[in-house]
């Protein structure tokens, strides 16, 4: 029986120029030209404030959590102009940024747009750098401060962030806070009282599109965070390429509700898309983490959406909630046309669960897409903008050329376009190797065609070069691609996994359990987690699924020898899990060293599933 049709969603036709070279490399470029209407994000905000001044642009929950505090485009523009004028008067040293040490908020947005309007770069930093680093002397925050040398640090919560700022702020740095602070500081309310002059509009009109507009931090998964230079040309190119293929279908000019942190590129992209395309953006204070996702569910009950985005871990939590809550199902699917996942591959069983819920509520499926890119490409610069049910990374969007260099049975990806960074701040050695001889950025990932005979079906992710490692036999393991396969194979038993085996004789897994999925396997209610993990049905399910995976595997680079559950959740304070909800594999392996040693013990301990025997 054929699957029900997707709800209406329109994409432009796929039309690629494909060049196949003698050395086997392939260059793909969309034939459609990139069309940019606004030269900068501040210019785009000004345009929307002129066209629809009274439309709500941003909304957030007040401190007491009841209702929504909303501000219009005109109000955001007026506040941002006050910040711009204040910074023009302050006249900081060129290149020194405004560091925004804050979660997502209306004030955060105002500071970003105000600084950009003045031509002062912004550097958004997760509050966790200030709130969770005291025991270690705020080393991560200190590293960022030393790297970018902020002229201004804005902390919305001056009381909570005060100790960190006192510890790391450079001499002469001005401290700006949203409320009380024990440090000498300026209140944001006083800055917002600055009357804008004619110089504001003139400064925005004269912005250099190739000057630094933002310093966006990398995740630091393979070392200390780097500051990626992003320019207005990069940001607008990225926003408009997304608008041409996804934005109209997604309703970036309508209503959005997102939690993705603005200190990361995915969250920053969506919030700026709402600013220049005229959307109402509800700031979701929830996160896809235990104890935090309830806030997202509360918001989704109140705000119908055409478009929803999350990481796979968030979709797993959402599926649980949708199955249990009829009102949530009705509101969530009422207007929904498009869902986007990022950060990792979406397991097929999870995809099927959500589509089953959509069909039961609406009689149709909802299209899933994904974005692919990096901090160095501003945000996602490839996407699935064509009808497909295959998990992948899509195809290049207008303005981007992708070079695919043969690497065994895969291709190494390289990228060129106006959305690609000029380089890292104060990292000349890295910048020297950032691009190849044709100026293509080396993103460090590999891919395969879903169908080599029809490139229009898109690309599948085939592994991150930095996540590859060797067994002690010298066999290479593609850790990123294998992790996605295993999460899918073991769904819904696990939430995520750490792949172990570097310089070891075989691969082994540590995995965080999905209690609801395990409870369904045991067909019992009320068992504690420890009881679920020891239940014979769970052990048999894990063993049989891994055995099936091993039977289909091509060799030792994919076969799993041992498995064990982790009972301690991922530790955000230790940066084991990012603000986006994704696992930092290198830090997880450092923190779980004892668990890894137990996986490879000569005599398997209790709870370990041994597939070697």
Coordinates of C-alpha atoms in Angstrom, one line a residue:
X1 CA 0.0 0.0 0.0
X2 CA 1.5 3.4 -1.0
X3 CA 2.3 5.9 1.7
X4 CA 0.0 8.9 2.1
X5 CA 1.1 12.0 0.2
X6 CA 3.0 14.8 1.9
X7 CA 1.2 18.0 2.9
X8 CA 1.7 20.7 0.3
X9 CA 5.2 22.1 0.2
X10 CA 6.8 23.7 -2.9
X11 CA 10.5 23.7 -3.8
X12 CA 12.3 25.1 -6.8
X13 CA 13.4 22.5 -9.4
X14 CA 16.8 20.9 -9.0
X15 CA 19.0 22.2 -11.8
X16 CA 22.7 21.6 -11.4
X17 CA 25.7 22.2 -13.5
X18 CA 27.9 19.1 -13.0
X19 CA 31.5 19.0 -14.1
X20 CA 33.3 15.7 -14.0
X21 CA 37.1 16.0 -14.2
X22 CA 39.8 13.7 -15.4
X23 CA 41.1 13.1 -11.9
X24 CA 37.6 11.8 -10.8
X25 CA 36.6 14.9 -8.9
X26 CA 33.2 16.4 -9.5
X27 CA 32.1 20.0 -9.1
X28 CA 28.3 20.7 -8.6
X29 CA 26.9 24.2 -8.9
X30 CA 23.2 25.2 -9.0
X31 CA 22.3 26.9 -12.2
X32 CA 20.0 29.4 -10.4
X33 CA 21.8 32.6 -9.5
X34 CA 21.8 33.7 -5.8
X35 CA 19.5 36.7 -5.4
X36 CA 20.2 39.1 -2.5
X37 CA 17.8 42.0 -1.7
X38 CA 19.4 43.4 1.5
X39 CA 23.1 44.3 1.8
X40 CA 23.2 43.6 5.5
X41 CA 21.1 42.2 8.4
X42 CA 20.6 45.8 9.9
X43 CA 19.3 46.9 6.4
X44 CA 16.9 44.0 6.3
X45 CA 15.6 44.8 9.8
X46 CA 15.1 48.4 8.8
X47 CA 13.1 47.4 5.8
X48 CA 10.8 45.2 7.8
X49 CA 10.3 47.9 10.4
X50 CA 9.3 50.2 7.5
X51 CA 6.9 47.7 5.8
X52 CA 5.2 46.3 8.9
X53 CA 6.2 48.3 12.0
X54 CA 3.4 47.0 14.3
X55 CA 3.9 43.2 13.5
X56 CA 5.3 41.3 16.4
X57 CA 8.9 40.3 15.7
X58 CA 10.1 38.7 18.9
X59 CA 8.3 37.1 21.9
X60 CA 9.7 35.6 25.0
X61 CA 8.3 34.3 28.3
X62 CA 8.6 36.8 31.1
X63 CA 10.4 35.9 34.3
X64 CA 7.3 34.4 35.9
X65 CA 6.7 32.2 32.9
X66 CA 3.1 33.2 32.2
X67 CA 2.0 34.5 28.8
X68 CA 4.4 36.2 26.4
X69 CA 6.3 39.5 26.3
X70 CA 6.3 40.6 22.7
X71 CA 8.0 43.5 20.8
X72 CA 7.2 44.8 17.3
X73 CA 9.6 45.3 14.4
X74 CA 9.4 49.0 15.0
X75 CA 10.3 48.6 18.7
X76 CA 13.2 46.3 18.0
X77 CA 14.5 48.7 15.3
X78 CA 14.3 51.7 17.7
X79 CA 16.1 49.8 20.5
X80 CA 18.8 48.6 18.1
X81 CA 19.3 52.1 16.8
X82 CA 19.9 53.3 20.3
X83 CA 22.6 50.7 20.8
X84 CA 24.1 51.7 17.4
X85 CA 24.3 55.3 18.4
X86 CA 25.8 54.5 21.8
X87 CA 28.5 52.4 20.1
X88 CA 29.2 55.1 17.6
X89 CA 29.7 57.5 20.5
X90 CA 31.8 55.0 22.4
X91 CA 34.0 54.5 19.3
X92 CA 35.7 51.2 20.3
X93 CA 38.9 50.1 18.7
X94 CA 38.2 48.6 15.2
X95 CA 37.7 44.8 15.2
X96 CA 37.2 44.6 19.0
X97 CA 33.7 43.1 19.4
X98 CA 30.7 43.3 21.7
X99 CA 30.7 39.9 23.5
X100 CA 27.1 38.8 24.2
X101 CA 27.2 36.5 27.2
X102 CA 23.5 35.7 27.3
X103 CA 21.0 33.1 26.3
X104 CA 18.4 33.8 23.6
X105 CA 16.4 36.8 24.5
X106 CA 14.9 40.0 23.1
X107 CA 17.8 42.0 24.7
X108 CA 20.3 39.7 23.0
X109 CA 18.8 40.4 19.6
X110 CA 18.7 44.1 20.2
X111 CA 22.4 44.1 21.2
X112 CA 23.3 42.0 18.1
X113 CA 21.5 44.2 15.6
X114 CA 22.6 47.4 17.3
X115 CA 26.3 46.4 17.2
X116 CA 26.0 45.2 13.6
X117 CA 24.5 48.5 12.7
X118 CA 27.5 50.3 14.2
X119 CA 29.9 48.1 12.3
X120 CA 31.1 46.6 15.6
X121 CA 31.5 42.7 15.4
X122 CA 29.4 40.6 17.8
X123 CA 30.7 37.5 19.6
X124 CA 27.8 35.5 21.1
X125 CA 29.0 33.2 23.9
X126 CA 26.9 30.6 25.7
X127 CA 26.1 31.5 29.2
X128 CA 27.4 28.1 30.3
X129 CA 30.9 29.4 29.8
X130 CA 30.2 31.8 32.7
X131 CA 27.8 29.7 34.8
X132 CA 29.6 26.4 34.8
X133 CA 33.3 27.1 34.7
X134 CA 34.0 28.4 38.2
X135 CA 35.8 25.3 39.5
X136 CA 38.2 25.4 36.6
X137 CA 38.8 29.1 36.7
X138 CA 36.5 29.9 33.7
X139 CA 39.2 28.6 31.4
X140 CA 37.0 28.3 28.3
X141 CA 35.6 31.8 28.8
X142 CA 39.1 33.1 29.4
X143 CA 40.4 31.5 26.2
X144 CA 37.6 33.3 24.2
X145 CA 38.2 36.6 25.9
X146 CA 41.9 36.4 25.2
X147 CA 41.2 35.5 21.6
X148 CA 38.6 38.1 20.6
X149 CA 39.6 41.0 23.1
X150 CA 36.1 42.4 23.6
X151 CA 35.6 46.1 23.9
X152 CA 32.2 45.5 25.6
X153 CA 30.8 42.5 27.4
X154 CA 27.0 42.4 27.6
X155 CA 25.7 40.0 30.3
X156 CA 21.9 39.9 30.6
X157 CA 22.2 38.4 34.0
X158 CA 24.9 40.4 35.6
X159 CA 24.5 38.8 39.0
X160 CA 25.0 35.2 37.8
X161 CA 27.7 36.1 35.2
X162 CA 29.5 38.7 37.4
X163 CA 32.1 36.3 39.0
X164 CA 33.1 35.0 35.6
X165 CA 33.4 38.5 34.1
X166 CA 35.4 39.7 37.0
X167 CA 37.8 36.8 36.6
X168 CA 38.4 37.2 32.8
X169 CA 37.4 40.7 31.6
X170 CA 40.4 42.5 30.0
X171 CA 41.4 45.9 31.4
X172 CA 39.4 48.7 29.9
X173 CA 36.5 46.5 28.8
X174 CA 33.2 48.1 29.4
X175 CA 30.6 45.9 31.2
X176 CA 27.0 46.2 30.2
X177 CA 24.2 44.3 32.0
X178 CA 20.5 43.8 31.8
X179 CA 20.0 44.2 35.5
X180 CA 21.8 44.4 38.9
X181 CA 25.5 43.6 39.0
X182 CA 28.2 43.8 41.7
X183 CA 30.8 45.0 39.2
X184 CA 31.1 48.5 37.9
X185 CA 28.8 48.4 34.9
X186 CA 26.4 50.2 32.6
X187 CA 22.7 49.3 32.5
X188 CA 21.2 48.4 29.2
X189 CA 18.2 50.5 30.1
X190 CA 20.5 53.6 30.1
X191 CA 21.9 52.6 26.7
X192 CA 18.4 52.2 25.2
X193 CA 17.7 55.8 26.3
X194 CA 20.3 57.1 23.9
X195 CA 18.6 59.2 21.2
X196 CA 19.6 58.0 17.7
X197 CA 20.9 60.6 15.3
X198 CA 21.2 60.8 11.6
X199 CA 24.5 59.0 11.8
X200 CA 22.8 55.7 12.5
X201 CA 21.1 55.4 9.1
X202 CA 24.3 56.6 7.4
X203 CA 26.4 54.1 9.3
X204 CA 24.1 51.2 8.3
X205 CA 24.1 52.3 4.7
X206 CA 27.9 52.5 4.6
X207 CA 28.6 49.1 6.2
X208 CA 31.5 47.3 4.6
X209 CA 30.1 43.9 3.5
X210 CA 33.4 42.2 3.9
X211 CA 34.4 43.6 7.3
X212 CA 33.9 41.2 10.3
X213 CA 30.3 41.3 11.5
X214 CA 30.5 38.4 13.9
X215 CA 33.0 36.1 15.5
X216 CA 31.2 32.8 15.8
X217 CA 32.8 30.1 18.0
X218 CA 33.4 26.6 16.8
X219 CA 32.3 23.8 19.2
X220 CA 35.8 23.0 20.3
X221 CA 35.2 19.2 19.7
X222 CA 38.7 18.7 18.3
X223 CA 40.5 21.4 20.3
X224 CA 39.9 24.8 21.8
X225 CA 37.1 26.9 20.2
X226 CA 38.2 29.0 17.2
X227 CA 36.6 32.3 16.3
X228 CA 35.2 32.1 12.8
X229 CA 35.0 35.5 11.0
X230 CA 31.6 36.1 9.5
X231 CA 30.9 39.1 7.4
X232 CA 27.6 40.7 6.3
X233 CA 28.2 39.4 2.8
X234 CA 28.5 35.8 4.2
X235 CA 25.4 36.2 6.4
X236 CA 23.1 37.7 3.8
X237 CA 24.3 35.2 1.1
X238 CA 23.5 32.3 3.4
X239 CA 20.1 33.7 4.5
X240 CA 19.1 34.3 0.9
X241 CA 20.2 31.0 -0.5
X242 CA 18.1 29.3 2.2
X243 CA 15.2 31.6 1.4
X244 CA 15.3 30.7 -2.3
X245 CA 14.9 27.0 -1.7
X246 CA 13.4 26.6 1.8
X247 CA 12.3 29.8 3.4
X248 CA 9.0 30.4 1.6
X249 CA 8.0 26.8 2.3
X250 CA 9.1 27.1 5.9
X251 CA 7.4 30.3 6.5
X252 CA 10.3 32.4 7.8
X253 CA 8.0 35.4 7.1
X254 CA 5.3 33.8 9.3
X255 CA 5.8 32.3 12.7
X256 CA 8.8 30.5 14.2
X257 CA 9.4 28.9 17.6
X258 CA 13.0 27.7 18.3
X259 CA 15.3 26.9 21.2
X260 CA 18.6 26.6 19.2
X261 CA 21.2 28.8 20.9
X262 CA 22.2 32.0 19.1
X263 CA 25.8 31.3 20.1
X264 CA 25.7 28.6 17.5
X265 CA 25.2 29.2 13.8
X266 CA 21.9 27.3 13.3
X267 CA 20.1 29.3 16.0
X268 CA 21.6 32.6 14.9
X269 CA 20.6 31.8 11.3
X270 CA 16.9 31.3 12.1
X271 CA 16.6 34.4 14.3
X272 CA 18.2 36.6 11.6
X273 CA 16.0 35.0 8.9
X274 CA 13.0 36.1 10.9
X275 CA 14.5 39.6 11.1
X276 CA 15.1 40.2 7.4
X277 CA 12.1 38.2 6.0
X278 CA 9.5 39.5 8.4
X279 CA 8.8 36.6 10.7
X280 CA 7.4 36.5 14.3
X281 CA 10.0 34.6 16.3
X282 CA 8.9 33.0 19.6
X283 CA 12.0 32.3 21.8
X284 CA 11.7 28.8 23.3
X285 CA 13.5 28.5 26.7
X286 CA 13.2 24.7 26.5
X287 CA 16.0 22.3 25.4
X288 CA 16.0 18.7 24.3
X289 CA 17.3 17.5 27.7
X290 CA 15.7 15.8 30.7
X291 CA 13.9 18.4 32.8
X292 CA 14.1 21.1 30.1
X293 CA 12.0 19.7 27.3
X294 CA 8.7 20.3 29.1
X295 CA 9.0 24.0 28.4
X296 CA 9.2 23.3 24.6
X297 CA 6.1 21.1 24.9
X298 CA 4.2 23.9 26.7
X299 CA 5.1 26.4 24.0
X300 CA 4.2 24.0 21.2
X301 CA 0.7 23.6 22.7
X302 CA 0.2 27.4 22.3
X303 CA 2.0 28.3 19.1
X304 CA 0.9 26.5 15.8
X305 CA 3.8 26.4 13.3
X306 CA 4.3 25.8 9.6
X307 CA 7.9 24.9 10.3
X308 CA 9.7 23.1 13.1
X309 CA 13.4 22.4 13.6
X310 CA 15.3 20.3 16.2
X311 CA 18.1 17.8 16.7
X312 CA 17.3 14.1 16.6
X313 CA 17.3 13.8 20.4
X314 CA 14.7 16.5 20.5
X315 CA 12.5 14.7 17.9
X316 CA 12.7 11.6 20.1
X317 CA 11.4 13.5 23.1
X318 CA 8.8 15.2 20.9
X319 CA 7.5 11.8 19.6
X320 CA 7.1 10.6 23.1
X321 CA 5.1 13.7 24.0
X322 CA 3.0 13.6 20.8
X323 CA 2.0 10.0 21.5
X324 CA 0.8 10.9 25.0
X325 CA -0.9 14.2 24.4
X326 CA -3.9 14.6 22.0
X327 CA -4.1 18.4 22.4
X328 CA -0.4 18.8 21.5
X329 CA -0.8 16.5 18.5
X330 CA -3.7 18.7 17.2
X331 CA -1.9 22.0 17.7
X332 CA 1.5 20.7 16.4
X333 CA 0.2 19.3 13.2
X334 CA -2.5 21.8 12.5
X335 CA -0.5 24.1 10.2
X336 CA 2.8 22.1 9.9
X337 CA 4.3 21.8 6.4
X338 CA 8.0 21.2 7.0
X339 CA 10.3 19.8 9.6
X340 CA 14.1 20.2 9.7
X341 CA 16.6 18.1 11.6
X342 CA 20.3 18.9 12.1
X343 CA 23.3 17.9 14.2
X344 CA 23.1 14.2 13.4
X345 CA 21.2 11.8 11.1
X346 CA 17.5 11.1 11.9
X347 CA 17.0 7.4 12.7
X348 CA 14.5 5.7 10.4
X349 CA 12.3 4.3 13.2
X350 CA 12.0 7.8 14.7
X351 CA 11.1 9.2 11.3
X352 CA 8.4 6.5 10.9
X353 CA 6.9 7.2 14.4
X354 CA 6.5 10.9 13.7
X355 CA 5.0 10.3 10.2
X356 CA 2.6 7.8 11.7
X357 CA 1.4 10.5 14.1
X358 CA 1.1 13.1 11.3
X359 CA -1.0 10.6 9.3
X360 CA -3.3 9.8 12.2
X361 CA -3.9 13.5 12.8
X362 CA -4.0 14.9 9.2
X363 CA -4.2 12.0 6.8
X364 CA -0.9 13.1 5.3
X365 CA 2.8 13.0 6.0
X366 CA 5.0 16.1 6.7
X367 CA 8.1 16.6 4.7
X368 CA 11.5 16.3 6.6
X369 CA 14.4 18.3 5.3
X370 CA 17.9 18.9 6.7
X371 CA 20.6 21.6 6.4
X372 CA 24.3 20.8 6.1
X373 CA 27.2 23.2 6.6
X374 CA 29.5 24.5 9.2
X375 CA 30.3 27.6 11.2
X376 CA 32.8 28.4 8.4
X377 CA 30.0 28.4 5.8
X378 CA 27.9 30.7 8.0
X379 CA 25.3 27.9 8.6
X380 CA 23.7 25.2 6.4
X381 CA 24.6 25.8 2.8
X382 CA 23.3 22.5 1.4
X383 CA 19.8 21.1 2.0
X384 CA 17.2 18.6 0.8
X385 CA 15.0 20.9 -1.3
X386 CA 13.6 18.1 -3.5
X387 CA 11.1 15.3 -2.7
X388 CA 13.1 12.5 -1.0
X389 CA 12.6 10.1 1.8
X390 CA 16.3 9.3 2.2
X391 CA 18.4 10.6 5.1
X392 CA 21.2 12.7 3.7
X393 CA 22.8 16.1 3.4
X394 CA 21.0 17.2 0.2
X395 CA 22.5 19.3 -2.6
X396 CA 24.2 22.8 -2.8
X397 CA 21.9 25.8 -2.6
X398 CA 22.2 28.7 -5.0
X399 CA 25.5 30.5 -4.7
X400 CA 27.5 27.5 -3.6
X401 CA 29.8 25.3 -5.6
X402 CA 30.7 21.9 -4.1
X403 CA 33.9 20.0 -5.2
X404 CA 33.9 16.3 -4.5
X405 CA 37.4 14.8 -4.4
X406 CA 37.7 11.0 -4.6
X407 CA 38.6 9.4 -1.2
X408 CA 38.4 5.6 -1.6
X409 CA 34.7 4.7 -2.0
X410 CA 33.7 8.2 -0.9
X411 CA 34.3 11.9 -1.8
X412 CA 35.9 14.5 0.4
X413 CA 33.7 17.7 0.3
X414 CA 35.1 21.1 -0.5
X415 CA 33.1 24.4 -0.8
X416 CA 33.3 27.8 -2.5
X417 CA 30.8 30.7 -2.4
X418 CA 30.2 34.1 -0.7
X419 CA 28.9 32.3 2.4
X420 CA 32.3 30.8 3.1
X421 CA 34.5 32.5 5.8
X422 CA 37.7 34.5 5.0
X423 CA 39.3 32.7 7.9
X424 CA 39.7 32.4 11.6
X425 CA 40.6 35.3 13.9
X426 CA 44.3 35.4 14.6
X427 CA 45.0 31.9 13.3
X428 CA 47.4 32.4 10.3
X429 CA 48.6 28.8 10.3
X430 CA 45.1 27.4 10.1
X431 CA 44.1 30.0 7.5
X432 CA 47.0 28.9 5.3
X433 CA 45.5 25.4 5.0
X434 CA 41.8 26.4 5.1
X435 CA 41.4 26.3 1.3
X436 CA 42.8 24.2 -1.5
X437 CA 44.6 25.5 -4.6
X438 CA 41.3 26.4 -6.3
X439 CA 40.1 28.4 -3.2
X440 CA 37.6 25.7 -2.1
X441 CA 37.1 25.5 1.7
X442 CA 38.1 22.0 3.1
X443 CA 35.1 21.3 5.4
X444 CA 36.6 18.0 6.5
X445 CA 33.6 15.7 5.8
X446 CA 33.0 13.0 3.2
X447 CA 29.9 12.0 1.3
X448 CA 28.5 9.5 -1.3
X449 CA 25.8 9.9 -3.9
X450 CA 22.5 8.1 -3.0
X451 CA 22.4 7.2 -6.6
X452 CA 25.5 7.7 -8.7
X453 CA 23.4 7.5 -11.9
X454 CA 21.2 10.3 -10.7
X455 CA 23.0 13.1 -8.7
X456 CA 19.7 14.9 -8.3
X457 CA 18.8 12.4 -5.6
X458 CA 21.4 14.1 -3.4
X459 CA 24.3 13.1 -1.1
X460 CA 24.6 10.9 2.0
X461 CA 27.0 11.8 4.8
X462 CA 29.8 9.3 4.9
X463 CA 31.9 10.4 7.8
X464 CA 33.9 13.3 9.3
X465 CA 37.6 13.0 8.7
X466 CA 38.4 14.3 12.2
X467 CA 36.3 11.5 13.8
X468 CA 38.1 8.7 12.0
X469 CA 40.5 6.6 14.0
X470 CA 42.4 3.3 13.7
X471 CA 42.0 0.0 15.4
X472 CA 45.3 -1.5 16.6
X473 CA 45.3 -3.5 13.4
X474 CA 45.7 -0.3 11.4
X475 CA 42.1 -0.5 10.1
X476 CA 40.4 2.9 9.7
X477 CA 37.0 3.5 11.3
X478 CA 34.6 6.2 10.1
X479 CA 33.2 7.1 13.5
X480 CA 30.7 9.7 12.6
X481 CA 28.9 7.6 9.9
X482 CA 29.0 4.5 12.0
X483 CA 27.5 6.3 15.0
X484 CA 24.5 7.4 12.9
X485 CA 24.0 3.8 11.7
X486 CA 24.2 2.3 15.2
X487 CA 21.8 4.9 16.7
X488 CA 19.3 3.9 14.0
X489 CA 19.9 0.2 14.4
X490 CA 19.4 0.4 18.2
X491 CA 16.5 2.8 18.2
X492 CA 14.4 3.1 20.4
X493 CA 16.6 1.4 23.0
X494 CA 19.2 4.1 23.1
X495 CA 19.3 7.9 23.0
X496 CA 22.9 8.3 21.8
X497 CA 26.2 6.4 21.8
X498 CA 30.0 6.8 22.1
X499 CA 32.0 4.6 19.7
X500 CA 35.2 3.3 21.3
X501 CA 38.1 1.4 19.7
X502 CA 41.0 3.7 19.0
X503 CA 44.2 1.6 19.2
X504 CA 42.1 -1.3 20.4
X505 CA 41.6 -4.7 18.8
X506 CA 37.8 -4.2 18.1
X507 CA 35.0 -1.7 18.3
X508 CA 32.8 -1.3 21.4
X509 CA 29.9 0.9 22.4
X510 CA 28.8 2.9 25.4
X511 CA 25.2 4.1 25.1
X512 CA 22.8 6.3 27.0
X513 CA 19.4 4.5 27.4
X514 CA 16.0 5.7 26.2
X515 CA 13.8 4.6 29.2
X516 CA 10.5 4.9 27.3
X517 CA 11.8 2.7 24.5
X518 CA 13.1 0.1 27.0
X519 CA 9.9 0.1 28.9
X520 CA 8.0 -0.7 25.6
X521 CA 10.4 -3.6 25.0
X522 CA 9.8 -5.1 28.4
X523 CA 6.0 -4.6 28.2
X524 CA 6.0 -3.7 31.9
X525 CA 5.2 -0.5 33.9
X526 CA 6.9 0.9 36.9
X527 CA 10.4 -0.6 36.6
X528 CA 13.3 1.5 37.7
X529 CA 16.0 2.3 35.1
X530 CA 18.5 -0.2 36.6
X531 CA 15.8 -2.9 36.4
X532 CA 15.1 -2.0 32.8
X533 CA 18.8 -2.2 31.8
X534 CA 19.1 -5.7 33.3
X535 CA 15.8 -7.0 31.9
X536 CA 16.3 -10.1 29.6
X537 CA 14.1 -8.6 26.9
X538 CA 16.4 -5.5 26.7
X539 CA 19.6 -7.6 26.7
X540 CA 18.2 -9.8 23.9
X541 CA 17.0 -6.8 21.9
X542 CA 20.5 -5.2 22.0
X543 CA 22.3 -8.5 21.3
X544 CA 20.1 -9.4 18.4
X545 CA 20.2 -5.9 16.8
X546 CA 23.9 -5.7 17.1
X547 CA 24.3 -9.2 15.7
X548 CA 22.2 -8.2 12.7
X549 CA 24.3 -5.1 12.3
X550 CA 27.5 -7.2 12.5
X551 CA 26.2 -9.7 10.0
X552 CA 25.7 -7.0 7.4
X553 CA 29.0 -5.2 8.2
X554 CA 31.8 -5.4 5.7
X555 CA 34.6 -5.8 8.2
X556 CA 36.2 -5.0 11.6
X557 CA 35.8 -1.2 10.9
X558 CA 32.0 -1.7 11.5
X559 CA 31.5 -4.8 13.7
X560 CA 30.8 -4.2 17.4
X561 CA 32.4 -6.5 19.9
X562 CA 31.0 -5.3 23.2
X563 CA 28.2 -3.0 24.5
X564 CA 27.4 -1.4 27.8
X565 CA 24.8 1.2 29.0
X566 CA 25.8 4.4 30.7
X567 CA 23.6 5.5 33.6
X568 CA 25.1 8.9 34.3
X569 CA 23.5 11.4 31.8
X570 CA 25.7 13.5 29.5
X571 CA 27.2 16.3 31.5
X572 CA 26.6 19.8 30.0
X573 CA 28.7 21.5 32.6
X574 CA 31.7 19.4 31.5
X575 CA 30.8 20.3 27.8
X576 CA 30.1 16.6 27.1
X577 CA 26.9 17.7 25.5
X578 CA 26.6 20.9 23.5
X579 CA 24.0 23.6 23.8
X580 CA 22.5 22.0 20.6
X581 CA 22.0 18.7 22.4
X582 CA 24.7 16.8 20.5
X583 CA 27.4 14.7 22.1
X584 CA 31.0 15.8 22.0
X585 CA 32.6 12.4 21.3
X586 CA 36.1 13.4 22.3
X587 CA 35.1 14.8 25.7
X588 CA 32.8 11.9 26.4
X589 CA 35.7 9.5 25.8
X590 CA 37.9 11.5 28.2
X591 CA 35.2 11.6 30.9
X592 CA 34.2 7.9 30.5
X593 CA 37.7 6.5 30.5
X594 CA 36.9 4.0 33.3
X595 CA 33.8 2.8 31.4
X596 CA 35.9 2.3 28.3
X597 CA 38.5 0.3 30.2
X598 CA 35.7 -1.9 31.5
X599 CA 34.5 -2.6 27.9
X600 CA 37.9 -4.1 27.1
X601 CA 38.5 -6.0 30.4
X602 CA 39.7 -9.6 30.0
X603 CA 36.7 -10.8 31.9
X604 CA 33.4 -9.0 31.1
X605 CA 31.7 -7.4 34.0
X606 CA 28.0 -7.4 34.9
X607 CA 25.7 -5.6 32.5
X608 CA 28.2 -5.8 29.6
X609 CA 26.9 -7.5 26.4
X610 CA 29.7 -9.5 24.8
X611 CA 29.3 -10.4 21.1
X612 CA 32.8 -11.8 20.9
X613 CA 32.1 -15.0 22.7

